[in-house]
XYZ file of N, CA and C in Angstrom:
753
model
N -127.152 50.498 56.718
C -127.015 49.065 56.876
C -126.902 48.394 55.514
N -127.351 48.949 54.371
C -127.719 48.351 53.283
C -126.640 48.757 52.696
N -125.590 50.166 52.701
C -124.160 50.409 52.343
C -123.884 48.929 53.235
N -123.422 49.050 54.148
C -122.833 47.892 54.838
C -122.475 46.455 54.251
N -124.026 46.237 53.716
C -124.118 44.779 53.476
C -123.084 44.602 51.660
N -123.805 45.710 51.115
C -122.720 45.852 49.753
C -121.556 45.973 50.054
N -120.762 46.946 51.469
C -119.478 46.716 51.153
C -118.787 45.794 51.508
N -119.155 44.985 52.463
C -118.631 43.648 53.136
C -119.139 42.273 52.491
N -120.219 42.651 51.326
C -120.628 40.822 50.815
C -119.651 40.353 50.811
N -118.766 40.127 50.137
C -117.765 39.502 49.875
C -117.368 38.499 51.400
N -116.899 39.773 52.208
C -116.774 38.949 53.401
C -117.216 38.340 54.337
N -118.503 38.458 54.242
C -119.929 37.924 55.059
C -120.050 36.845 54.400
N -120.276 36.449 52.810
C -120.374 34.951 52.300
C -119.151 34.468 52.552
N -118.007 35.140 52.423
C -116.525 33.933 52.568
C -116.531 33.609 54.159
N -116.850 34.572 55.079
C -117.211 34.100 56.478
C -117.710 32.992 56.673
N -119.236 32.826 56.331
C -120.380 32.315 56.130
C -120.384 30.753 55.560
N -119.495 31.039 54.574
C -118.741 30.139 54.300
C -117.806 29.195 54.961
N -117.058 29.908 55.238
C -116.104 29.069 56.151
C -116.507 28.581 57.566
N -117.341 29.208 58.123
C -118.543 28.464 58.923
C -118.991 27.209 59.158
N -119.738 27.629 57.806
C -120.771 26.116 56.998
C -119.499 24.702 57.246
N -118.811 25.335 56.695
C -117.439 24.169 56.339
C -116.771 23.795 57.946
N -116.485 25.123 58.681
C -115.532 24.435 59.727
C -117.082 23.258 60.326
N -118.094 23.795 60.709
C -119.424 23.135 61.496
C -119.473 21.830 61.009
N -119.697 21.945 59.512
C -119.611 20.651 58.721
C -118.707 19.809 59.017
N -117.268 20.004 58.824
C -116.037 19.333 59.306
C -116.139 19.321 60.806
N -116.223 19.792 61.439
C -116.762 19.343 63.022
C -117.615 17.979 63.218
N -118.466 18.180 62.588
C -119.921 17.226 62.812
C -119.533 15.712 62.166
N -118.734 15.968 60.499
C -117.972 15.224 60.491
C -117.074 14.026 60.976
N -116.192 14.910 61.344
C -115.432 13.909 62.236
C -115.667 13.210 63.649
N -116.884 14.046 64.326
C -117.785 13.600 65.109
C -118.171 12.443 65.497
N -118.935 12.617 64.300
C -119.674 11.349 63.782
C -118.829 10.104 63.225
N -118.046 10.125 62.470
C -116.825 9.492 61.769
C -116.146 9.077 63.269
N -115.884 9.566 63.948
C -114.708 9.471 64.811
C -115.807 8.047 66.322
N -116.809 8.795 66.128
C -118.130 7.567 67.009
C -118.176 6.304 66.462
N -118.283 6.592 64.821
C -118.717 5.560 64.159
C -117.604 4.127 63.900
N -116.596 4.815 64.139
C -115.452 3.924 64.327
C -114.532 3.487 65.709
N -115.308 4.343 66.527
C -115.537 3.863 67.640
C -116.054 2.291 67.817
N -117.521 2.698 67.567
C -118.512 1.692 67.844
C -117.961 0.350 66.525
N -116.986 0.956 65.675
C -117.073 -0.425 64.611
C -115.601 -1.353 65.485
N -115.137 -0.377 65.919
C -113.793 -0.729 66.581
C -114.493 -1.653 68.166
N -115.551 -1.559 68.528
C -115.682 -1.923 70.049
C -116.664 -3.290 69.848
N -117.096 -3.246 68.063
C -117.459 -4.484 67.393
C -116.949 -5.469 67.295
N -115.483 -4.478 66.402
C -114.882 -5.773 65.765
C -114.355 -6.723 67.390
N -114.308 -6.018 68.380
C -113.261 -6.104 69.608
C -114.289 -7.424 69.976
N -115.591 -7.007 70.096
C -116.471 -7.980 70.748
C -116.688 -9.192 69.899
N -116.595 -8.770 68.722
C -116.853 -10.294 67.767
C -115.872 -10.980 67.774
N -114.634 -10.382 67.874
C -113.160 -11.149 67.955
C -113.379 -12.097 68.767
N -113.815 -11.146 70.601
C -113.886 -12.264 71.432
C -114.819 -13.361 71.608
N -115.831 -12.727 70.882
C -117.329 -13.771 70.467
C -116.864 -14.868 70.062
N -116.084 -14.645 68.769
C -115.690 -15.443 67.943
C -114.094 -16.505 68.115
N -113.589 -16.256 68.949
C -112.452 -16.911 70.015
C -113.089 -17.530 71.073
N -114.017 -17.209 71.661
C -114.842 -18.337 72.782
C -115.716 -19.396 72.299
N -116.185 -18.862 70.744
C -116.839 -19.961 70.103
C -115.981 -20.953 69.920
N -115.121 -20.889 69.577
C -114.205 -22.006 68.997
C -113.623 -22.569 70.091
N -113.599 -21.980 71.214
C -112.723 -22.440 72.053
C -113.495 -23.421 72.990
N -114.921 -23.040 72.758
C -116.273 -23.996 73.467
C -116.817 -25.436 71.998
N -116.656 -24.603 71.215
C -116.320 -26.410 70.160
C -115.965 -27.034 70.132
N -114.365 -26.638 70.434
C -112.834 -27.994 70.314
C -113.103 -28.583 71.818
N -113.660 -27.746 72.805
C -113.405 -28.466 74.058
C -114.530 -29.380 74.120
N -115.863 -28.951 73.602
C -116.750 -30.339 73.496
C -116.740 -31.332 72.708
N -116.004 -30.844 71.321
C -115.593 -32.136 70.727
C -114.558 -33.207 71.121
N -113.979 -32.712 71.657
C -112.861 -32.947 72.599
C -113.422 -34.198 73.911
N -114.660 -33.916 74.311
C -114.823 -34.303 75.629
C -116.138 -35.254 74.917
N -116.718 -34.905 74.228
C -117.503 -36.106 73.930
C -117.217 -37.583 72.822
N -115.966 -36.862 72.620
C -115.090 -38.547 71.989
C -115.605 -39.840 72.562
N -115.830 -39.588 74.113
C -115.515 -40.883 74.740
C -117.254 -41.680 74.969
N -117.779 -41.000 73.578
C -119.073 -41.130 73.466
C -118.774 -42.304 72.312
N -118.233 -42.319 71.451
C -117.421 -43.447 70.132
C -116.461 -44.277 70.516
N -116.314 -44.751 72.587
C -115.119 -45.289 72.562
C -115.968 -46.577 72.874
N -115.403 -47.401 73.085
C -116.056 -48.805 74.014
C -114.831 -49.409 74.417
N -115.696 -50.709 75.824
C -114.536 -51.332 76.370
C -115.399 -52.784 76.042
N -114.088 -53.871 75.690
C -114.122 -55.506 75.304
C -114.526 -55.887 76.664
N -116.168 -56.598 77.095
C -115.662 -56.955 78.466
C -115.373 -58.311 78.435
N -115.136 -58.976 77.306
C -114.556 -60.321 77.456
C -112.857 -60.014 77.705
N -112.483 -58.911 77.498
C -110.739 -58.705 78.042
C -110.709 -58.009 79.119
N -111.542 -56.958 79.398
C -111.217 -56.321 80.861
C -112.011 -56.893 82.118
N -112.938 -57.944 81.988
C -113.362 -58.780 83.379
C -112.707 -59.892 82.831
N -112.851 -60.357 84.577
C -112.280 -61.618 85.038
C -112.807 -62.792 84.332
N -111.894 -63.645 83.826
C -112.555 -64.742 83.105
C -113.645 -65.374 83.913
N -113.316 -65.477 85.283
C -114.655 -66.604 86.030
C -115.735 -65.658 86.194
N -115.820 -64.640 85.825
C -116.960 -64.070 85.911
C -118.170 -64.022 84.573
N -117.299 -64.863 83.505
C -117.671 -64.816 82.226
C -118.741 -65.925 82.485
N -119.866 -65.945 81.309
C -120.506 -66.981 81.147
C -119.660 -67.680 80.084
N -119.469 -68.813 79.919
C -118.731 -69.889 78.846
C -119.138 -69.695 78.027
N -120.412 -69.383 77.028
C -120.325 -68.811 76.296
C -120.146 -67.574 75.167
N -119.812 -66.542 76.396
C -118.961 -65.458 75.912
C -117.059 -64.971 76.067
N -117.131 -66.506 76.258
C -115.431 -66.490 76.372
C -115.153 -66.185 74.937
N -113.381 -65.391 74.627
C -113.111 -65.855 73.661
C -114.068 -64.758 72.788
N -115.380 -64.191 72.691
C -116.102 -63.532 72.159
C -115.332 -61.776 72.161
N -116.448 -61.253 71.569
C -115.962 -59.630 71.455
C -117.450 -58.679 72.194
N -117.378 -58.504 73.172
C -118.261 -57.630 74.079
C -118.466 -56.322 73.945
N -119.048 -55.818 73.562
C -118.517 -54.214 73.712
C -119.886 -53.362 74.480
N -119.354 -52.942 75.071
C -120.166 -51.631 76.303
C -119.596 -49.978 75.936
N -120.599 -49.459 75.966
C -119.945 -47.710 75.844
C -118.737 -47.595 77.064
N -118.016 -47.147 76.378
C -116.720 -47.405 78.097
C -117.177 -46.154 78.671
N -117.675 -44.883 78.751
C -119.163 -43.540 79.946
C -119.857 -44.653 80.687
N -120.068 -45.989 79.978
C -120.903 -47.104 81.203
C -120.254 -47.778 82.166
N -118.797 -47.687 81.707
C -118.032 -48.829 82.341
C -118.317 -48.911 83.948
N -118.649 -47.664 84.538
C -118.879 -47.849 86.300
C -119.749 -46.383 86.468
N -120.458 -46.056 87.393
C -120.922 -45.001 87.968
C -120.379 -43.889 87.782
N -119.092 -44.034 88.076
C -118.028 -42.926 88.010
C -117.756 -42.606 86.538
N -117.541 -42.671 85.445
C -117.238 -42.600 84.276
C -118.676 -42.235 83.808
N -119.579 -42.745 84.073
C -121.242 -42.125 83.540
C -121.235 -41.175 84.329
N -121.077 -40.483 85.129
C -121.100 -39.570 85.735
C -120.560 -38.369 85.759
N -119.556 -38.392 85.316
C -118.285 -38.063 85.137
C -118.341 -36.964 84.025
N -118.770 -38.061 82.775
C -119.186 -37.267 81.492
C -120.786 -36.401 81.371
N -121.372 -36.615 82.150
C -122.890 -36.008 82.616
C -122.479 -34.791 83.084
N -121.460 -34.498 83.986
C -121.332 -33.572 84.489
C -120.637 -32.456 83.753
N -119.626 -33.032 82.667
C -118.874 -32.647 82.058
C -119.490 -31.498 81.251
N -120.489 -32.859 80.658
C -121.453 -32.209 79.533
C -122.014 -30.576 80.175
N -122.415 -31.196 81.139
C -123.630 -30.020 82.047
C -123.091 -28.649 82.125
N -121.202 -28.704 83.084
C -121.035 -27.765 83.171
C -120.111 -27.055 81.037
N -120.022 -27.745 80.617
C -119.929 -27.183 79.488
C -121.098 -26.682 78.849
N -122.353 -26.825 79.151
C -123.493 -26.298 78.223
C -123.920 -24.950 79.375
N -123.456 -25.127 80.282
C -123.642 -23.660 81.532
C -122.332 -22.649 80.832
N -121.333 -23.139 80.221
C -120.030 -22.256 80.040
C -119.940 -21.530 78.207
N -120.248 -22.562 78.100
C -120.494 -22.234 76.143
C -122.061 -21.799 75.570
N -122.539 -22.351 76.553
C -124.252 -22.559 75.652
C -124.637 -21.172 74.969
N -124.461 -19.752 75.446
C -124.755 -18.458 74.851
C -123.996 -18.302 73.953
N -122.823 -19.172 73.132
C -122.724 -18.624 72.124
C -122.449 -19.322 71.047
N -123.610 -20.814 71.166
C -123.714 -22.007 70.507
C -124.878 -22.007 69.710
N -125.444 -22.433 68.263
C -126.308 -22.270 68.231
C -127.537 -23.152 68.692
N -128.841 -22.836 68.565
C -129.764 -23.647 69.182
C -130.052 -25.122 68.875
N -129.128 -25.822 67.826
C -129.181 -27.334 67.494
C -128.221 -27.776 68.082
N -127.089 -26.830 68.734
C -125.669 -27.517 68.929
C -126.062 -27.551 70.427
N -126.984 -26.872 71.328
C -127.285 -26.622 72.385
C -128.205 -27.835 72.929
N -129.269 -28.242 71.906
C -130.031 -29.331 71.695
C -129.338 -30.455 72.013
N -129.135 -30.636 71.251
C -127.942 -31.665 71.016
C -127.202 -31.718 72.770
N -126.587 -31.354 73.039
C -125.919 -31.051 74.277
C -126.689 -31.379 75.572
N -127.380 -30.625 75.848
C -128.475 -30.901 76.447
C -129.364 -32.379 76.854
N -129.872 -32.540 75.528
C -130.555 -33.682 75.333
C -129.778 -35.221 75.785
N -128.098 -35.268 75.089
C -127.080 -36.266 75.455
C -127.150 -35.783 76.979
N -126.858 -35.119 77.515
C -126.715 -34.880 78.947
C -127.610 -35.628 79.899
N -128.667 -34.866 79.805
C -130.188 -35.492 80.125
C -130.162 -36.741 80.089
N -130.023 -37.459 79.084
C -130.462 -38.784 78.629
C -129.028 -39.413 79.648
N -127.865 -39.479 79.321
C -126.966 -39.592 80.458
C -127.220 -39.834 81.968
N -127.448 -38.788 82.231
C -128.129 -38.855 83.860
C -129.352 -39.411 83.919
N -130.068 -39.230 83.029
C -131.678 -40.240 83.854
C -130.936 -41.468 83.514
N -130.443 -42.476 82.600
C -129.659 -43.679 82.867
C -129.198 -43.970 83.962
N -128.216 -43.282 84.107
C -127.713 -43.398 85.510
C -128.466 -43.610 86.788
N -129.204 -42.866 87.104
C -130.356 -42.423 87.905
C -131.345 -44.017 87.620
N -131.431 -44.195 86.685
C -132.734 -45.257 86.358
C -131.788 -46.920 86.979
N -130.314 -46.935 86.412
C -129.798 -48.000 86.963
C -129.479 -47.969 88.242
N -129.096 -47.088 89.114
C -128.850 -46.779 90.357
C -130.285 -47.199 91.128
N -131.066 -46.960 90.864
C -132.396 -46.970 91.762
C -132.326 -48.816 90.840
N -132.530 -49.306 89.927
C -132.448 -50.509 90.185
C -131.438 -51.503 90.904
N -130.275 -50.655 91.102
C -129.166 -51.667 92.141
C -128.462 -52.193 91.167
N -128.171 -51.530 90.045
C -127.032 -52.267 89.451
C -126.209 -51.608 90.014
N -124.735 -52.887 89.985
C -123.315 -53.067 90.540
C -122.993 -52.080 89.397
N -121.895 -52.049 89.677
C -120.777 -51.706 88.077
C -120.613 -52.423 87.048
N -120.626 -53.322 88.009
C -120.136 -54.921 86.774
C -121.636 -55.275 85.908
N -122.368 -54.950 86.570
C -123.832 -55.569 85.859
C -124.643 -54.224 84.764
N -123.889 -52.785 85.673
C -124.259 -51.536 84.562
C -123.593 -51.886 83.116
N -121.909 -52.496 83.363
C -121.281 -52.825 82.051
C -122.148 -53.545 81.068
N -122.883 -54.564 81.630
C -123.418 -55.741 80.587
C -124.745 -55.118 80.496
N -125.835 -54.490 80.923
C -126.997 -54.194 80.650
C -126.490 -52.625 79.421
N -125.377 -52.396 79.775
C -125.463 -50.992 79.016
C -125.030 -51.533 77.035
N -124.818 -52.770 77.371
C -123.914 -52.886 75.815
C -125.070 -52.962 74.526
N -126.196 -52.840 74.487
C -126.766 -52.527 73.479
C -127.404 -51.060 73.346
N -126.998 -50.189 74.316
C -127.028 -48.655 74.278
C -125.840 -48.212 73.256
N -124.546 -49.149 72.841
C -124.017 -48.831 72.168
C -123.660 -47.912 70.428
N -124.085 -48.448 70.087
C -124.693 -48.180 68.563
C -125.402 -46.922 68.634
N -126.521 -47.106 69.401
C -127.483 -45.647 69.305
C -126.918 -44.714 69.493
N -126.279 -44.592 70.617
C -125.517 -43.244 71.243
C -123.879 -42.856 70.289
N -123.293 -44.022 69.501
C -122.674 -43.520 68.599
C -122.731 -42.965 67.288
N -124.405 -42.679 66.759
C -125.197 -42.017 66.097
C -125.123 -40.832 66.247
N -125.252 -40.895 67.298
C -125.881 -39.267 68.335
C -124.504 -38.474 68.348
N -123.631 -39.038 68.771
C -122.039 -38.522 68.553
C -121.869 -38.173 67.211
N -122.175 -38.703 66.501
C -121.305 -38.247 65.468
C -122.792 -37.355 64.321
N -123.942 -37.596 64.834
C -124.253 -35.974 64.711
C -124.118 -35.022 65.478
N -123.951 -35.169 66.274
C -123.631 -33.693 66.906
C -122.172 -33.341 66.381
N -121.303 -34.132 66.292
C -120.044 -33.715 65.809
C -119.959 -33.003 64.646
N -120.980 -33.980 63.813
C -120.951 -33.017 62.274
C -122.261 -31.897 62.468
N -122.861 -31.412 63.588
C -123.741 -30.363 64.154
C -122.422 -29.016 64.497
N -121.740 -29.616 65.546
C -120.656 -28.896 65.749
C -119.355 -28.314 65.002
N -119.314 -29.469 63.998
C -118.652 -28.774 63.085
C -118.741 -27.946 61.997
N -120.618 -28.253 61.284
C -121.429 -26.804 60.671
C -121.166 -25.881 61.550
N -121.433 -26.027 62.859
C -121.760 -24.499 63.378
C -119.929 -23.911 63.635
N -119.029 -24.279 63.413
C -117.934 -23.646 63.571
C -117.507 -23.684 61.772
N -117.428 -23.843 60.757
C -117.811 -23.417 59.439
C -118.875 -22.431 58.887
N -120.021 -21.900 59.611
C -120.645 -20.974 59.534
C -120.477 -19.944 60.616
N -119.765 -19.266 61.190
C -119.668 -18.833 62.667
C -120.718 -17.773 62.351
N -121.344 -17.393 63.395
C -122.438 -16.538 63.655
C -122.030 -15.572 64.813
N -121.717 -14.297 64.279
C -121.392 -13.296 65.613
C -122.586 -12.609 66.501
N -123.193 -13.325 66.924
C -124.097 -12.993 68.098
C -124.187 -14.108 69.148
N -124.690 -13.690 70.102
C -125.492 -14.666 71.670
C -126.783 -15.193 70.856
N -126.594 -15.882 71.793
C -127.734 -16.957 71.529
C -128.318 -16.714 73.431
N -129.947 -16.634 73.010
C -130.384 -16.877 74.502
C -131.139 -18.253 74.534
N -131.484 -18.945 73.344
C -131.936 -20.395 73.492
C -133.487 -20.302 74.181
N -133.834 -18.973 73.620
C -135.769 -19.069 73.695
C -136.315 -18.835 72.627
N -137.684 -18.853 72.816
C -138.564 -18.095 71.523
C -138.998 -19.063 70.545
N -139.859 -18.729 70.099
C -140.849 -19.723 69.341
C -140.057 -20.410 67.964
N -138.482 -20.040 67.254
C -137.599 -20.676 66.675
C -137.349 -21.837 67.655
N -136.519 -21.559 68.780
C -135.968 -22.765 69.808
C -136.787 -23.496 70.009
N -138.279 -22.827 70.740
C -139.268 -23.823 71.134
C -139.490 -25.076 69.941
N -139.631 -24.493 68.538
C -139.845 -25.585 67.447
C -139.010 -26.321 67.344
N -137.821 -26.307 67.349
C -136.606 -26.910 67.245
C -136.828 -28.168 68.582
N -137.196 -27.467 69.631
C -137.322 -28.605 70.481
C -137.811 -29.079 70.449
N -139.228 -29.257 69.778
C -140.045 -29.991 69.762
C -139.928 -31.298 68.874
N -139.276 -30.506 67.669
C -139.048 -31.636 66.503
C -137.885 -32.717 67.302
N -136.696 -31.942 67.620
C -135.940 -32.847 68.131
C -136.325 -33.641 69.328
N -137.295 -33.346 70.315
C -138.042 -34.217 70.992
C -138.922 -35.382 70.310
N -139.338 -35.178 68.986
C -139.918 -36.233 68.545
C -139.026 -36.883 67.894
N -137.451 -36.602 67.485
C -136.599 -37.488 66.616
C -135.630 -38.408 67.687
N -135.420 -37.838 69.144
C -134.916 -38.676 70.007
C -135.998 -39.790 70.757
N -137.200 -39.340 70.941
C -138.435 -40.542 71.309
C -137.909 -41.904 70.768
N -137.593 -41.562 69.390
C -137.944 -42.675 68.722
C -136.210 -43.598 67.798
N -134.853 -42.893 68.670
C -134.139 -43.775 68.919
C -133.683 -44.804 69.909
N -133.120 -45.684 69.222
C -133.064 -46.693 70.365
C -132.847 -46.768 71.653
N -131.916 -45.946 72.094
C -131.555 -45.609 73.409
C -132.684 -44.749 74.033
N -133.401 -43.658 73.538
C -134.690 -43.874 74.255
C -135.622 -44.932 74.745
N -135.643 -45.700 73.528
C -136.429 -46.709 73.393
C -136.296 -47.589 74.527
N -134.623 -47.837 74.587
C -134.326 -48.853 75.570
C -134.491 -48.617 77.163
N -134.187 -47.135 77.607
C -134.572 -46.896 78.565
C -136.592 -46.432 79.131
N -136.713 -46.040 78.178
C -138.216 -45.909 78.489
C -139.692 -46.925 77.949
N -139.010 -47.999 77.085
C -140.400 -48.818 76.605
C -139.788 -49.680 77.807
N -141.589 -50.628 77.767
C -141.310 -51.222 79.012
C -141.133 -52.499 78.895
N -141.178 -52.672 77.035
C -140.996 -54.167 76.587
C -138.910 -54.384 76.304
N -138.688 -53.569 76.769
C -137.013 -53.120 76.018
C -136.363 -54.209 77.365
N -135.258 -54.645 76.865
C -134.698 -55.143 77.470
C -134.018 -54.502 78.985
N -133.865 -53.503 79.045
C -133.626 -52.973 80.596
C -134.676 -53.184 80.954
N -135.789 -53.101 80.752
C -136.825 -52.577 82.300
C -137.179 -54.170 82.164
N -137.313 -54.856 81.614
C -137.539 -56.370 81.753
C -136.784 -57.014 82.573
N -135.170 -56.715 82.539
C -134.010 -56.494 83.536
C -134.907 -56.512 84.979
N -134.720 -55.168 84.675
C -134.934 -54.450 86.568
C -136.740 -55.105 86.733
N -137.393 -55.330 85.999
C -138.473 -55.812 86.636
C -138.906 -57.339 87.390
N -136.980 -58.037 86.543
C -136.996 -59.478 86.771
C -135.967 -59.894 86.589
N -135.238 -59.405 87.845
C -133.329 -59.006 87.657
C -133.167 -60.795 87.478
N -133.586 -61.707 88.125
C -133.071 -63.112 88.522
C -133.067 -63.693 87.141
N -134.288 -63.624 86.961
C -134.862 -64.451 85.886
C -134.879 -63.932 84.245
N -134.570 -63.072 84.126
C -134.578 -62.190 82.989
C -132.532 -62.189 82.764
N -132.107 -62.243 83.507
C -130.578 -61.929 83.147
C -130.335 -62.872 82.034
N -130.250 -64.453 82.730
C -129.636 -65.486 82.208
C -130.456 -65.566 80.869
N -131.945 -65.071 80.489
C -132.621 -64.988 79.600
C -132.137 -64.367 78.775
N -131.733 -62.949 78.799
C -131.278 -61.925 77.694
C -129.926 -61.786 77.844
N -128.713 -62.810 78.422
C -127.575 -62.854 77.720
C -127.445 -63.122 76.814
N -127.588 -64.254 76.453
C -127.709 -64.562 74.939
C -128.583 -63.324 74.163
N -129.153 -62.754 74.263
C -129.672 -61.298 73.185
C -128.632 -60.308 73.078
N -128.150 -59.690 74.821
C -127.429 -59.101 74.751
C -125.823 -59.459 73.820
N -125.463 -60.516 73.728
C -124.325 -60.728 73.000
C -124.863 -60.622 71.605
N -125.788 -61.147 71.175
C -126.097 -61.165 69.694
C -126.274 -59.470 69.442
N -126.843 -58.731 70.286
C -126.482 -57.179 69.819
C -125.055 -56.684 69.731
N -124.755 -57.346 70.392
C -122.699 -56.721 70.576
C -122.595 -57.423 69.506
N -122.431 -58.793 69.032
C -122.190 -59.335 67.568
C -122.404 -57.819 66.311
N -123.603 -57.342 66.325
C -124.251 -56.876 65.357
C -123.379 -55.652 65.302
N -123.078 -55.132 66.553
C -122.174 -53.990 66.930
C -120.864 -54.323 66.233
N -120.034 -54.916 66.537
C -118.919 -55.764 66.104
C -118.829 -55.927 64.472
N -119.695 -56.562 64.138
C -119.438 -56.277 63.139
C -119.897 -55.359 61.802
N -120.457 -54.126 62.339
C -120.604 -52.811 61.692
C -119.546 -52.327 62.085
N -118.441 -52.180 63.145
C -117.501 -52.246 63.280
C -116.086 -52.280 62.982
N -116.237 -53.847 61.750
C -115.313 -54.570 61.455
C -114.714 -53.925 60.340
């Protein structure tokens, strides 16, 4: 055996050899051939990650424009419905208030866009979303149960103006960081990051006006609905001097 091994070394290490190498080159490309697999089934998923992100940005920026629009109601109602002293004046109402249908409309909008995009938004742009939504529908909800008309949602809503075009145009420049930084993962919108986030932003919406206006009880809506007769003819004149103020930040 030991003749053996002397007369064949040669070919037992070049064997042995070529072994090592084919196994090696096997395992190799193996691995290599997985690994670019999995970078290939990456890039595939981030592509599409990253094509639905954008495609859930432009469509909410898109749809919450009509959050910065307003309507004149000294030009679109009937003059005899005017008080004489807002003839001739400049009115402005969020035109989402103009009737039930249009506040509604965009509530829903919002809703089913934060059910369609929200996993791959991040957790301020989701906030944000959310929160306008919310605040949307309990309005609605809060004027409906008081019995405002359409015509009377227009004029109680016109100092919600201003606030809520704040809110637009952070989230816009929210939405437009988060599509300048794109982030290739889901978002599940839990966990003690989100929870903080909500919290803070629960204490920074408390304390804008459009909260204010719908939930203090000294604010001019609920003074409204607590004393529709007597309170109207009272806070027209306020309500126009806020549209003034509107108007001309405006100008």
């Amino acid at each position: 055996m030991k003749d053996f091994f002397i007369t064949y070394q040669s070919e037992i290490v070049t064997a042995t050899i070529s072994f090592v190498v084919a196994l090696f080159t096997t395992l190799l490309t193996h691995f290599l051939g997985n690994f670019k697999l999995r970078y290939t089934e990456k890039l595939k998923i981030t592509s599409e990650l990253s094509k639905r992100k954008y495609e859930g940005i432009t469509k909410i920026r898109k749809e919450i424009t009509i959050l910065s629009q307003y309507e004149n109601l000294c030009v679109t109602e009937a003059e005899d419905s005017l008080i004489p002293e807002n003839i001739g004046k400049k009115v402005y109402t969020p035109a989402y208030c103009y009737s039930y249908e249009a506040l509604m409309k965009i509530s829903s909008t919002l809703n089913d866009l934060h059910g369609e995009f929200g996993y791959c938004l991040r957790h301020t742009s989701v906030i944000y979303l959310v929160y306008i939504k919310n605040f949307l529908m309990d309005y609605a909800l809060k004027c409906s149960k008081a019995g405002f008309s359409d015509e009377e949602l227009r004029w109680v809503s016109v100092p919600l103006y201003e606030g809520i075009y704040k809110w637009y145009k952070e989230f816009d420049k929210e939405l437009i960081r988060s599509m300048n930084r794109p982030s290739m993962k889901y978002f599940t919108h839990s966990g003690l990051k989100y929870n903080l986030l909500l919290k803070i932003y629960d204490l920074y919406f408390e304390r804008t006006e459009p909260y204010k206006y719908i939930n203090d009880e000294k604010s001019i809506l609920n003074q409204i609905i607590h004393n529709r007769d007597g309170i109207i003819a009272q806070y027209g004149e306020t309500i126009i001097e806020k549209s003034d103020e509107i108007v001309s930040k405006l100008s």
